[in-house]
Coordinates of C-alpha atoms in Angstrom, one line a residue:
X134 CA 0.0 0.0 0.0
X135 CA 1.1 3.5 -0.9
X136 CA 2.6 5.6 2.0
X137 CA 3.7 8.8 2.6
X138 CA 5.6 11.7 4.8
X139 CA 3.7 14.7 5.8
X140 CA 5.9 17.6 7.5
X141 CA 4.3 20.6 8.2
X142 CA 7.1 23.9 7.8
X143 CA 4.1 26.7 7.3
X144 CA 4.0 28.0 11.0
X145 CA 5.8 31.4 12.0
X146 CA 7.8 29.6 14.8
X147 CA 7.3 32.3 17.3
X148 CA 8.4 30.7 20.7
X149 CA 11.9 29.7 18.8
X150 CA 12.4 32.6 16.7
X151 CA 14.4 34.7 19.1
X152 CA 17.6 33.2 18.2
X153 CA 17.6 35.2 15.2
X154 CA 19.5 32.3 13.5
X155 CA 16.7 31.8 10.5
X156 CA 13.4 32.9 9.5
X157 CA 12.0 29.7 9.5
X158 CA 12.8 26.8 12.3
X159 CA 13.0 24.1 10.5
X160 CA 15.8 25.1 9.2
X161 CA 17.7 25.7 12.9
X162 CA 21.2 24.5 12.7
X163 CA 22.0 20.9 14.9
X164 CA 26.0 21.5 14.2
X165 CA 26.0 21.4 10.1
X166 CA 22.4 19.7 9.6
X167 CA 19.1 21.6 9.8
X168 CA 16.5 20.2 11.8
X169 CA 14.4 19.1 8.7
X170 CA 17.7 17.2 7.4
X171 CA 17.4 15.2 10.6
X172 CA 13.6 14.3 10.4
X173 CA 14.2 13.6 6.9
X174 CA 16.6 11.1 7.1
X175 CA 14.8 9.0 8.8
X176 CA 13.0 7.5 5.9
X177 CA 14.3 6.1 2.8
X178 CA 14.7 7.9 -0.2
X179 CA 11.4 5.9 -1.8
X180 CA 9.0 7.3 0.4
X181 CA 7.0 10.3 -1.3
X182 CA 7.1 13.6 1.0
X183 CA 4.4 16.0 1.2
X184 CA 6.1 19.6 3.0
X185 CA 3.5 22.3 3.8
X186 CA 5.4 25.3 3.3
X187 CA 3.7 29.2 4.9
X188 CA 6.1 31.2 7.0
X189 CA 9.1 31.7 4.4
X190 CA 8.2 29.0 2.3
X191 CA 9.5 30.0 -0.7
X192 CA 13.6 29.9 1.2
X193 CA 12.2 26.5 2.5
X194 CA 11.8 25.3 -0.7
X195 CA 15.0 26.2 -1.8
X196 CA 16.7 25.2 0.8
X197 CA 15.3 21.2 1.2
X198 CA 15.9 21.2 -2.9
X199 CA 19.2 22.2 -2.3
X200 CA 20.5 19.4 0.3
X201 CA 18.0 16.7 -1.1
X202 CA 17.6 16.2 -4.3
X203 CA 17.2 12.7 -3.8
X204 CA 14.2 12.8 -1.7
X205 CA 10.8 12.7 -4.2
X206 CA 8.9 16.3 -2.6
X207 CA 5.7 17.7 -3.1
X208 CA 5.5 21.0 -1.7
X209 CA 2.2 22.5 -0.8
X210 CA 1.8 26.3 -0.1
X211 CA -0.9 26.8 2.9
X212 CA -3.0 29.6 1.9
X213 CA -3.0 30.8 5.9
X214 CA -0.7 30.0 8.6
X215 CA -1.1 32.3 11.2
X216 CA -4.1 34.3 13.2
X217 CA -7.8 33.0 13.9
X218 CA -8.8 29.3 12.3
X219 CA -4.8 28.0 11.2
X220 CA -2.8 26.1 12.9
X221 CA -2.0 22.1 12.7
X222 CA -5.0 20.9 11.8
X223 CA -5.8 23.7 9.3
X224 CA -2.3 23.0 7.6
X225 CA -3.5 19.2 7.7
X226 CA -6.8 19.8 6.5
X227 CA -5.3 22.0 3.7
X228 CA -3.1 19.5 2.5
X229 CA -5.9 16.6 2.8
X230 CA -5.8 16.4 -1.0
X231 CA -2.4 14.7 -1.4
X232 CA -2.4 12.5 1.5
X233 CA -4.9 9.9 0.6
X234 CA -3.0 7.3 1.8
X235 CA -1.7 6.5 5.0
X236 CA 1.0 8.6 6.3
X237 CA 3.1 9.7 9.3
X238 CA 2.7 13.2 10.2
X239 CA 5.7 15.2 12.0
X240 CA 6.4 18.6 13.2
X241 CA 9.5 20.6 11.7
X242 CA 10.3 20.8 15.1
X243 CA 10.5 17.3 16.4
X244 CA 13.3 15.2 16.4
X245 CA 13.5 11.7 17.6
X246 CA 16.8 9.1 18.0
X247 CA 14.4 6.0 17.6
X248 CA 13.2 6.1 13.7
X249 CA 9.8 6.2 13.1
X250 CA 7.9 3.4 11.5
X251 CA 4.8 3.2 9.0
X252 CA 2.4 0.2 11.1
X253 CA -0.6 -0.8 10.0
X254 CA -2.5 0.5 12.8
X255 CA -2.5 4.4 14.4
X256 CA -0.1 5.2 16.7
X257 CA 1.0 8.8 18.0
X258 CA 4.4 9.5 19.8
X259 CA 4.3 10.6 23.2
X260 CA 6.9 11.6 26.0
X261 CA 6.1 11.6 29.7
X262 CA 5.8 15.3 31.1
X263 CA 5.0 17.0 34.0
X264 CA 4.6 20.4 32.2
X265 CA 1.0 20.1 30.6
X266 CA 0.1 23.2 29.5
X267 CA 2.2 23.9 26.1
X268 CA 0.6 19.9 24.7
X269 CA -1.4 17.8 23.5
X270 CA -2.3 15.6 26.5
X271 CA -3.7 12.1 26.0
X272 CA -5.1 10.4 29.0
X273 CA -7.0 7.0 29.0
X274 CA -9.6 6.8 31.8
X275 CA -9.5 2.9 32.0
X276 CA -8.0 -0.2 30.5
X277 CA -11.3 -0.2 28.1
X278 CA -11.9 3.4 27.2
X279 CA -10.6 5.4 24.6
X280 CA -8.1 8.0 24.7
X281 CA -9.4 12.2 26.1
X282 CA -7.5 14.3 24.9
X283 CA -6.4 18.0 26.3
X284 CA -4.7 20.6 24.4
X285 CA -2.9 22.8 26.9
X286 CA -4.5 22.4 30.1
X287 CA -3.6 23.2 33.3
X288 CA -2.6 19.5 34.7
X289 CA -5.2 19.5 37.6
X290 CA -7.9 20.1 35.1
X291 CA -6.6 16.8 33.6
X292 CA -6.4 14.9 36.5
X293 CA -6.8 15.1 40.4
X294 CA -4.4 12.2 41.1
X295 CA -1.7 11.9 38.3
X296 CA 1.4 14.0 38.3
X297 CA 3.1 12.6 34.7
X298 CA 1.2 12.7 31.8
X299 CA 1.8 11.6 28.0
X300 CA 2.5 14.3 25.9
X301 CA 2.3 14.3 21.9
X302 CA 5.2 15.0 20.7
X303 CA 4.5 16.0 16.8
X304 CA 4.7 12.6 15.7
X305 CA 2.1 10.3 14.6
X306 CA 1.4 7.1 11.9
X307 CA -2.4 7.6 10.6
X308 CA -3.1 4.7 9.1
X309 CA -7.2 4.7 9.0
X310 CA -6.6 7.9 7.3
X311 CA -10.2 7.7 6.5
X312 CA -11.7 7.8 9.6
X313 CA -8.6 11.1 10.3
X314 CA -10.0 12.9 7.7
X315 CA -13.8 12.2 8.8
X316 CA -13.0 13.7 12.2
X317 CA -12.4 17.3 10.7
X318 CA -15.2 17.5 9.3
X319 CA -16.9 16.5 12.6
X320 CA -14.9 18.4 14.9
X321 CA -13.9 22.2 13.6
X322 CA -13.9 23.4 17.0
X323 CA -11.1 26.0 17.8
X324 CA -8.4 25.5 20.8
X325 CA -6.5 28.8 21.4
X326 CA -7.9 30.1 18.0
X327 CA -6.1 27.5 16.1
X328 CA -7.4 24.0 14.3
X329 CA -5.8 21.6 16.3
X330 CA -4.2 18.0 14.8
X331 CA -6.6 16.1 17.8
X332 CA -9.3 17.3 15.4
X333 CA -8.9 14.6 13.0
X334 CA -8.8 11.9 15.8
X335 CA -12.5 12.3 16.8
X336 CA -12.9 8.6 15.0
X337 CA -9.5 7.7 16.6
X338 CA -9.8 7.5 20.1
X339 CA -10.5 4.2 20.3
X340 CA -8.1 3.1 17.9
X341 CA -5.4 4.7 18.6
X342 CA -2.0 3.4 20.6
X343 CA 1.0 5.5 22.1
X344 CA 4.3 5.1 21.0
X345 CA 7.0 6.2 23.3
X346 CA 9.9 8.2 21.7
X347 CA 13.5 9.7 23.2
X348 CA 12.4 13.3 21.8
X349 CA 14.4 16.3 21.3
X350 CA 12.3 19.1 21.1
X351 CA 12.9 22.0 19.3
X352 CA 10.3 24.3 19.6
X353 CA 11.1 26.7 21.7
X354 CA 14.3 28.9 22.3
X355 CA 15.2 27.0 25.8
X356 CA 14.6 23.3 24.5
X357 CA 16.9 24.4 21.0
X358 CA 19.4 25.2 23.1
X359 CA 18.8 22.3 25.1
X360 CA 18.7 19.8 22.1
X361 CA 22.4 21.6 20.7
X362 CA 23.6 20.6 24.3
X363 CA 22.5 16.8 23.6
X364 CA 24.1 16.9 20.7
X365 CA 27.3 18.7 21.9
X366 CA 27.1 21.1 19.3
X367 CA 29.9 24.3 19.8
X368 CA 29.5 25.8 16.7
X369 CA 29.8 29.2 16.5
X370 CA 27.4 31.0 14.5
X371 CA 26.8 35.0 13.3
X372 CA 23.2 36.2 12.8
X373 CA 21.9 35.3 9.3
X374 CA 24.5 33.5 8.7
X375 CA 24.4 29.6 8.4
X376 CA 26.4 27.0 7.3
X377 CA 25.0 23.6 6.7
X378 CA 27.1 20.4 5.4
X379 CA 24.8 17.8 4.0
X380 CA 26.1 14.8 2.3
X381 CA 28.6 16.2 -0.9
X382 CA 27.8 19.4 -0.4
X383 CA 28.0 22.6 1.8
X384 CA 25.0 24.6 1.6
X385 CA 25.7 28.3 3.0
X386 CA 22.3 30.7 3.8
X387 CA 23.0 34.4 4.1
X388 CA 19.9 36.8 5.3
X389 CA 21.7 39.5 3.5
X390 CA 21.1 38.5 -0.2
X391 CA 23.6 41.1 -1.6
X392 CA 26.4 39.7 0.6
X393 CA 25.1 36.0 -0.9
X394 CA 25.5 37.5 -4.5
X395 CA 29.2 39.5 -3.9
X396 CA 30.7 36.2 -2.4
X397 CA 29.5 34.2 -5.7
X398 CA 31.0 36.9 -8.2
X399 CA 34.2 36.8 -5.5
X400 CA 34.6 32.8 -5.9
X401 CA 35.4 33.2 -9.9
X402 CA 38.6 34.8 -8.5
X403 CA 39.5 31.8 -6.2
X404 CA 39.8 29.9 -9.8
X405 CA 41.2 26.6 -9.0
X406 CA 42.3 27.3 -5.4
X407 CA 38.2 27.1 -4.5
X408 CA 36.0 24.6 -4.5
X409 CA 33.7 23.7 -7.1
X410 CA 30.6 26.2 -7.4
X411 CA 27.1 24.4 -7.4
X412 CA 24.1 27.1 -8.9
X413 CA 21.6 28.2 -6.0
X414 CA 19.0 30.5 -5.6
X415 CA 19.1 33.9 -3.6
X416 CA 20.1 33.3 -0.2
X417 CA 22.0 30.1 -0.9
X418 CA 25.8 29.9 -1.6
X419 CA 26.7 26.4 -2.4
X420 CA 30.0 24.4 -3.5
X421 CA 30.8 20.8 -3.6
X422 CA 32.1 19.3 -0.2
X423 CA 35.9 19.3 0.0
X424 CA 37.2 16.2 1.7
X425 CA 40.9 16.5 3.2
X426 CA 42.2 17.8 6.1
X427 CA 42.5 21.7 7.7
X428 CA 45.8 23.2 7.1
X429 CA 46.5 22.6 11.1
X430 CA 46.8 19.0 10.7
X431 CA 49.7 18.7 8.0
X432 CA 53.4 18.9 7.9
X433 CA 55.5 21.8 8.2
X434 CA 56.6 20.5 4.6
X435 CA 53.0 21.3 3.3
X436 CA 52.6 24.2 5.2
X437 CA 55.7 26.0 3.1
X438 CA 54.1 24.5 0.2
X439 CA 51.3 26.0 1.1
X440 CA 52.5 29.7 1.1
X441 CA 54.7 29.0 -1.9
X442 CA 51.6 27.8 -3.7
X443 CA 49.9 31.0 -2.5
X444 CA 53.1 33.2 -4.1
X445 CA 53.4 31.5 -7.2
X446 CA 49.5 30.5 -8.4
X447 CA 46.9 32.9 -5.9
X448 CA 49.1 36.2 -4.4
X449 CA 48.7 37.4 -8.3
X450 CA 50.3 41.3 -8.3
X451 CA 47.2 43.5 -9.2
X452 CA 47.3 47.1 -11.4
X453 CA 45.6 49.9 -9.0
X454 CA 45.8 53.4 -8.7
X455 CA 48.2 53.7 -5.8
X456 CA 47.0 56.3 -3.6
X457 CA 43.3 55.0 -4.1
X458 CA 44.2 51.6 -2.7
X459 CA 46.1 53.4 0.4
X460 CA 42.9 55.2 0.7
X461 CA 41.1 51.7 0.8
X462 CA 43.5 50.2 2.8
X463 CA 43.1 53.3 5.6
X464 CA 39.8 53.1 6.1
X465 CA 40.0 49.4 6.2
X466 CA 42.6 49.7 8.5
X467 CA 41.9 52.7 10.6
X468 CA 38.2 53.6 10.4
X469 CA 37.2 49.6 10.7
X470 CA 39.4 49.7 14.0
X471 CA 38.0 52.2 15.7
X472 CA 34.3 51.7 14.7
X473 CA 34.9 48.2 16.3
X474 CA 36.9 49.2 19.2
X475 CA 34.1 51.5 20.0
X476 CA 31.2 48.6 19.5
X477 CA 33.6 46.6 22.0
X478 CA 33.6 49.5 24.5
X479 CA 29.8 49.7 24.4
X480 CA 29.7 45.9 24.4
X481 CA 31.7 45.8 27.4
X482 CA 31.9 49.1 29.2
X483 CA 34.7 48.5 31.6
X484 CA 36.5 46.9 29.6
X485 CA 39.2 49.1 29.2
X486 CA 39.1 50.5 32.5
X487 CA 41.4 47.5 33.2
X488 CA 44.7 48.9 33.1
X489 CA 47.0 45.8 33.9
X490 CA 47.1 43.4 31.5
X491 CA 49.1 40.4 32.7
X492 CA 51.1 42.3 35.1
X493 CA 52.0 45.5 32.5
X494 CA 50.5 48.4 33.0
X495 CA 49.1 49.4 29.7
X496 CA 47.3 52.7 28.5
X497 CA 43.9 52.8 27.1
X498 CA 43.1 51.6 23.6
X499 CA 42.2 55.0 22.1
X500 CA 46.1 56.2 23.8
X501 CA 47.6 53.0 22.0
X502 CA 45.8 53.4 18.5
X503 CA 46.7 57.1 18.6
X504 CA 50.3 55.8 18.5
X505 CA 50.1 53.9 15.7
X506 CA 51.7 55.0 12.5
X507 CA 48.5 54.9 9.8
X508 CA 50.2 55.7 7.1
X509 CA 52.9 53.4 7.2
X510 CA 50.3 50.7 8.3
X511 CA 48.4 51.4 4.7
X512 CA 51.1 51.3 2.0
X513 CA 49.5 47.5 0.9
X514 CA 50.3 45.5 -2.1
X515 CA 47.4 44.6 -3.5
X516 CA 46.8 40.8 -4.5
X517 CA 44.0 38.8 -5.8
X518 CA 43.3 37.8 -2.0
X519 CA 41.4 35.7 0.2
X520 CA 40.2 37.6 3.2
X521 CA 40.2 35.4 6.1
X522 CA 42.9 33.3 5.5
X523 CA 42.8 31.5 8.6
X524 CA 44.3 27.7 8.6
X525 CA 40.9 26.6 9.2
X526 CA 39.3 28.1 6.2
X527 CA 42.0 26.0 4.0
X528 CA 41.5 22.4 3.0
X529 CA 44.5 19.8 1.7
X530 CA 43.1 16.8 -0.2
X531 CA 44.8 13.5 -0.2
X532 CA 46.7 14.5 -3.1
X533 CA 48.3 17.2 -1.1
X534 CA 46.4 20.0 -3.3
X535 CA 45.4 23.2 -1.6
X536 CA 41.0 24.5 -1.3
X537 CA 40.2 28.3 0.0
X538 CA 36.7 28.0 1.7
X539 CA 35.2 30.5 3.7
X540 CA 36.3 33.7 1.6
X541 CA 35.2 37.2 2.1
X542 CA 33.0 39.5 0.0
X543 CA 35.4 42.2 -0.8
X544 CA 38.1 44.6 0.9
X545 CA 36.9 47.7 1.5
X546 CA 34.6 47.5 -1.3
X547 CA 37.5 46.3 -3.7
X548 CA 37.8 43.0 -5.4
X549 CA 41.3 42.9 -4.8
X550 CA 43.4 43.1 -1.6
X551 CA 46.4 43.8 0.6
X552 CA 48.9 40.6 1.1
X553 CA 49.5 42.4 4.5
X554 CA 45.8 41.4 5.5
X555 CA 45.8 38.1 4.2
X556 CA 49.5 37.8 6.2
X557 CA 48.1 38.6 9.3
X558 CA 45.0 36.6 9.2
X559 CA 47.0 33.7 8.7
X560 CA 48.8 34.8 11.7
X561 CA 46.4 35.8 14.4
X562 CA 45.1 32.2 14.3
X563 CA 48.5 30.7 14.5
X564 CA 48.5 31.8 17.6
X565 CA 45.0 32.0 18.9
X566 CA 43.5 28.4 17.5
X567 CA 40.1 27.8 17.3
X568 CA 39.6 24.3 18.5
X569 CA 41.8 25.1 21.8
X570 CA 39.1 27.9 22.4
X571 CA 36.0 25.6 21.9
X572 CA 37.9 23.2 24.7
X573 CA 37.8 26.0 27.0
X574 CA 41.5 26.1 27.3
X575 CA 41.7 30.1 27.5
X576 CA 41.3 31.8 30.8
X577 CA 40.7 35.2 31.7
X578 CA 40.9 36.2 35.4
X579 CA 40.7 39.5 37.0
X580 CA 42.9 40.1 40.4
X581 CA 40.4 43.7 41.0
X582 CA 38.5 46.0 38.5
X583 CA 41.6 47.3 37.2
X584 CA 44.0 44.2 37.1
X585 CA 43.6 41.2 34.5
X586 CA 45.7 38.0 34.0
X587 CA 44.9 36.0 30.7
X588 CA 46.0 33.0 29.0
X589 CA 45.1 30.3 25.8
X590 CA 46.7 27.3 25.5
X591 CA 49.3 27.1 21.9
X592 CA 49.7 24.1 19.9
X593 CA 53.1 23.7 19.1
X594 CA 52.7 22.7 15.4
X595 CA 51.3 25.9 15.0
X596 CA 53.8 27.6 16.5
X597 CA 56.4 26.3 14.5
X598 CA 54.2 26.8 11.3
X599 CA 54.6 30.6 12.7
X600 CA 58.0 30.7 12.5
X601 CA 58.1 29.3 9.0
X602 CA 55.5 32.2 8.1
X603 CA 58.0 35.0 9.3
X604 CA 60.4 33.7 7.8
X605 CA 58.5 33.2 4.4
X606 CA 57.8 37.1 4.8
X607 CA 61.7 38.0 5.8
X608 CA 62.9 36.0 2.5
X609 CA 60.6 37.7 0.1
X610 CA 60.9 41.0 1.7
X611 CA 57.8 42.1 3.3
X612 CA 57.4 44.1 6.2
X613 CA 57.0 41.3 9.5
X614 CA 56.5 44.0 12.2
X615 CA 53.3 45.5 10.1
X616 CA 52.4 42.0 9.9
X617 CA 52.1 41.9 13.7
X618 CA 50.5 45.3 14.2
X619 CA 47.7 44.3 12.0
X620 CA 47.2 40.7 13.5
X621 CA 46.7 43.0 16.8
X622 CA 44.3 45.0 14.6
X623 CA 42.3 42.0 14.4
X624 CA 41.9 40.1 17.7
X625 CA 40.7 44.0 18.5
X626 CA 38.6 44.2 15.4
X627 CA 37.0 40.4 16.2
X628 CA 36.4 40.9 20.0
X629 CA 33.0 42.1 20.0
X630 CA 32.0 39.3 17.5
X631 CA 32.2 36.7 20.3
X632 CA 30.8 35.8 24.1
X633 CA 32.7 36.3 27.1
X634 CA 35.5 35.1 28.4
X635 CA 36.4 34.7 24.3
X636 CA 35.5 38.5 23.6
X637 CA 37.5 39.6 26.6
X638 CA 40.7 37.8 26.1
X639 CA 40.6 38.8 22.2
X640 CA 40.2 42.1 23.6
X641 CA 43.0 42.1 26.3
X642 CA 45.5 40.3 23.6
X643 CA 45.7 42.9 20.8
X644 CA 45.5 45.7 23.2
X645 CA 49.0 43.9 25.1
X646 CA 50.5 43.1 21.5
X647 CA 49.5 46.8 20.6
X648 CA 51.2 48.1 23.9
X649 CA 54.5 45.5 22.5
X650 CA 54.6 46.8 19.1
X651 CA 54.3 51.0 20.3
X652 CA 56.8 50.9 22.7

């Protein structure tokens, strides 16, 4: 018999949507999967999927298109999906035409370990609860009546004796869909204004069972965060900005779409030092998966291969009107500093009040940016570039050949850049290395108010991979010492991008370089 997958995606997602991550929740990021990834690969690749798209359905669309093309999709657009008469069982109802069949219905918010399986009889997926009033509740009277249901009650209107209930969880196999669809049209009463899925079960209560499920839900800010806990997910993530890896393929979404469209025109400069570019819609920035390792993990051999690589085939010399580009390069240099030294101070007021930075006494930012020599700082070359070449945003494949992911939209508006900046960015991470940060291994501890010790914990590859970058830039006669003012620049210029104790310590290192390099 012919079976199918309903998931309904048309609701605004209001009790989750305070993240700010996406527009629509199911496509919340678990690590490098979106939620709807993880319900849908739970069912082979035969089953036909019906998706109810509302709320953003049109990026939806895109986006389950994008990272599976496999799956056989029918997408449905719900004519309402928020205010008096939607909800659930409206965006059933709606849908009632295409799922004449039996079928398991899920939430975009539900996620389950267990998989779900089509059974010939109903069954709807509960989890035991003490908190009755955001669900569904089922509760069964006796061993030989059918199943009561209450939709967000208090849990002493329920029951005077119980103090656990079974909760639906967004999950349920209709297999007298028949009888489901019957109960609509019986039953159109409202529950908090909405059409509720417990509608259709009017025939059902007798023929119903629960199934229990280990359920991560994802409906609500607090149980998100909860569920990226579970699944020890560190990630660290910028507003409208996501990046998902599915399969072959890394699917980036951008809120901004001009930023989405100046990073695709910026990959035909990576040429064959990027990976290959997939077509996608607004929004969506998508290249085929590179497998390999980060540059972190390879030789020191490989790592001067690397930056010769960089000199002879990427670090192409480019024709600019000289005092334009030091123009550009000031105000990427200067005004970017202080704009985000000042977003850092309002970030963190006090901040700077500290004036001993691992037993120095140090002057204030504003004192130490005042002594830096501008000028000097923006006489660039510029280079076909990268723009955050940190170790992590490169890529060697098995064959030892070199991938730039990651790459920035312009510098300072220009489609070319300064081989100081892409230097330094390769530097500040050197030092600084993102996986020793995500294990916690950085501490920042104030003595008083004014007083600050701080410390990160080095990896001695990278270290050494440092060394071979300085002297990379002594041998082909660049400038190291601008190289290490501008890789204070940027743990200054990054600072206010991150939580605390992160922020902080990016904060209190490039002010203590700064202090080093103005003395």
């Amino acid at each position: 018999m012919k079976k199918k997958l309903f998931i309904s995606t048309a609701g605004i997602g209001s009790r989750v949507s305070g993240l700010g991550l996406v527009p629509n929740k199911s496509m919340l990021p678990i690590n490098y999967e979106a939620i709807i990834t993880k319900i849908l690969d739970k069912f082979d690749n035969n089953i036909q999927v019906v998706v109810a798209i509302g709320h953003q359905g049109e990026l939806v669309k895109n986006f389950i298109k994008l990272a599976h093309p496999e799956k056989k999709i029918t997408f449905i657009k719900v004519d309402k999906y928020t205010g008096h008469g939607s909800g659930a069982g409206y965006t059933l109802k709606y849908c009632k035409k295409y799922l004449q069949c039996p079928f398991i219905y899920t939430a975009c918010d539900t996620i389950t370990i267990e998989r779900p399986k089509f059974e010939k009889f109903n069954w709807v997926g509960i989890s035991k609860t003490r908190i009755t009033e955001r669900f569904l509740i089922f509760d069964k009277k006796s061993k030989y009546s059918g199943f009561n249901f209450f939709n967000k009650k208090r849990y002493f209107e329920i029951s005077k004796t119980k103090k656990v209930f079974d909760a639906f969880i967004g999950l349920a196999n209709i297999y007298d869909y028949k009888l489901f669809w019957k109960g609509f049209e019986a039953n159109s009463q409202l529950s908090d204004n909405e059409l509720q899925f417990s509608n259709g079960l009017y025939y059902l209560s007798n023929k119903i069972k629960l199934q229990k499920f280990q359920w991560l839900d994802t409906g609500t800010n607090e149980s998100y965060i909860d569920t990226l806990n579970y699944f020890k997910d560190r990630t660290q993530r910028k507003t409208g900005e996501i990046v998902y890896i599915i399969k072959n393929r890394v699917i980036k979404y951008f809120s901004d779409k001009k930023k989405c469209t100046k990073l695709k025109k910026r990959s035909k400069h990576l040429k064959s030092s990027g990976p290959k570019i997939i077509n996608s819609p607004d929004n969506f920035l998508v290249y085929e998966y590179v497998k390999g390792k980060h540059l972190t993990e390879v030789n020191e051999k490989l790592f001067l291969k690397f930056l010769e690589n960089l000199k002879q085939n990427f670090w192409l010399k480019k024709k600019i009107n000289k005092k334009i580009f030091k123009s550009r390069c000031k105000k990427f240099y200067k005004e970017k500093t202080f704009k985000r030294v000042e977003l850092a101070l309002n970030q963190n007021p006090n901040i700077d009040k500290v004036y001993k930075i691992n037993g120095k006494k140090i002057p204030s930012i504003y004192n130490l940016l005042n002594k830096v020599k501008w000028d000097s700082i923006s006489n660039g070359i510029p280079v076909n570039f990268h723009g955050d070449l940190q170790p992590e945003n490169v890529i060697v494949t098995k064959d030892n050949r070199f991938k730039l992911i990651d790459w920035r939209t312009d510098f300072s508006d220009l489609s070319l850049g300064d081989i100081y900046y892409e230097f330094s960015k390769l530097n500040h991470m050197l030092t600084i290395n993102t996986r020793k940060v995500l294990e916690g291994k950085i501490n920042v501890n104030y003595k008083n108010n004014n007083e600050v010790v701080y410390s990160f914990h080095k990896r001695k590859r990278l270290l050494n991979f440092q060394k071979i970058l300085y002297r990379f830039i002594d041998k082909n006669n660049y400038d190291l010492k601008k190289v290490k003012f501008l890789t204070a620049l940027i743990y200054l210029n990054i600072s206010k991008f991150y939580n605390n104790p992160y922020s902080e310590l990016l904060f209190f290192h490039g002010k203590y370089q700064l202090y080093k390099l103005t003395l």
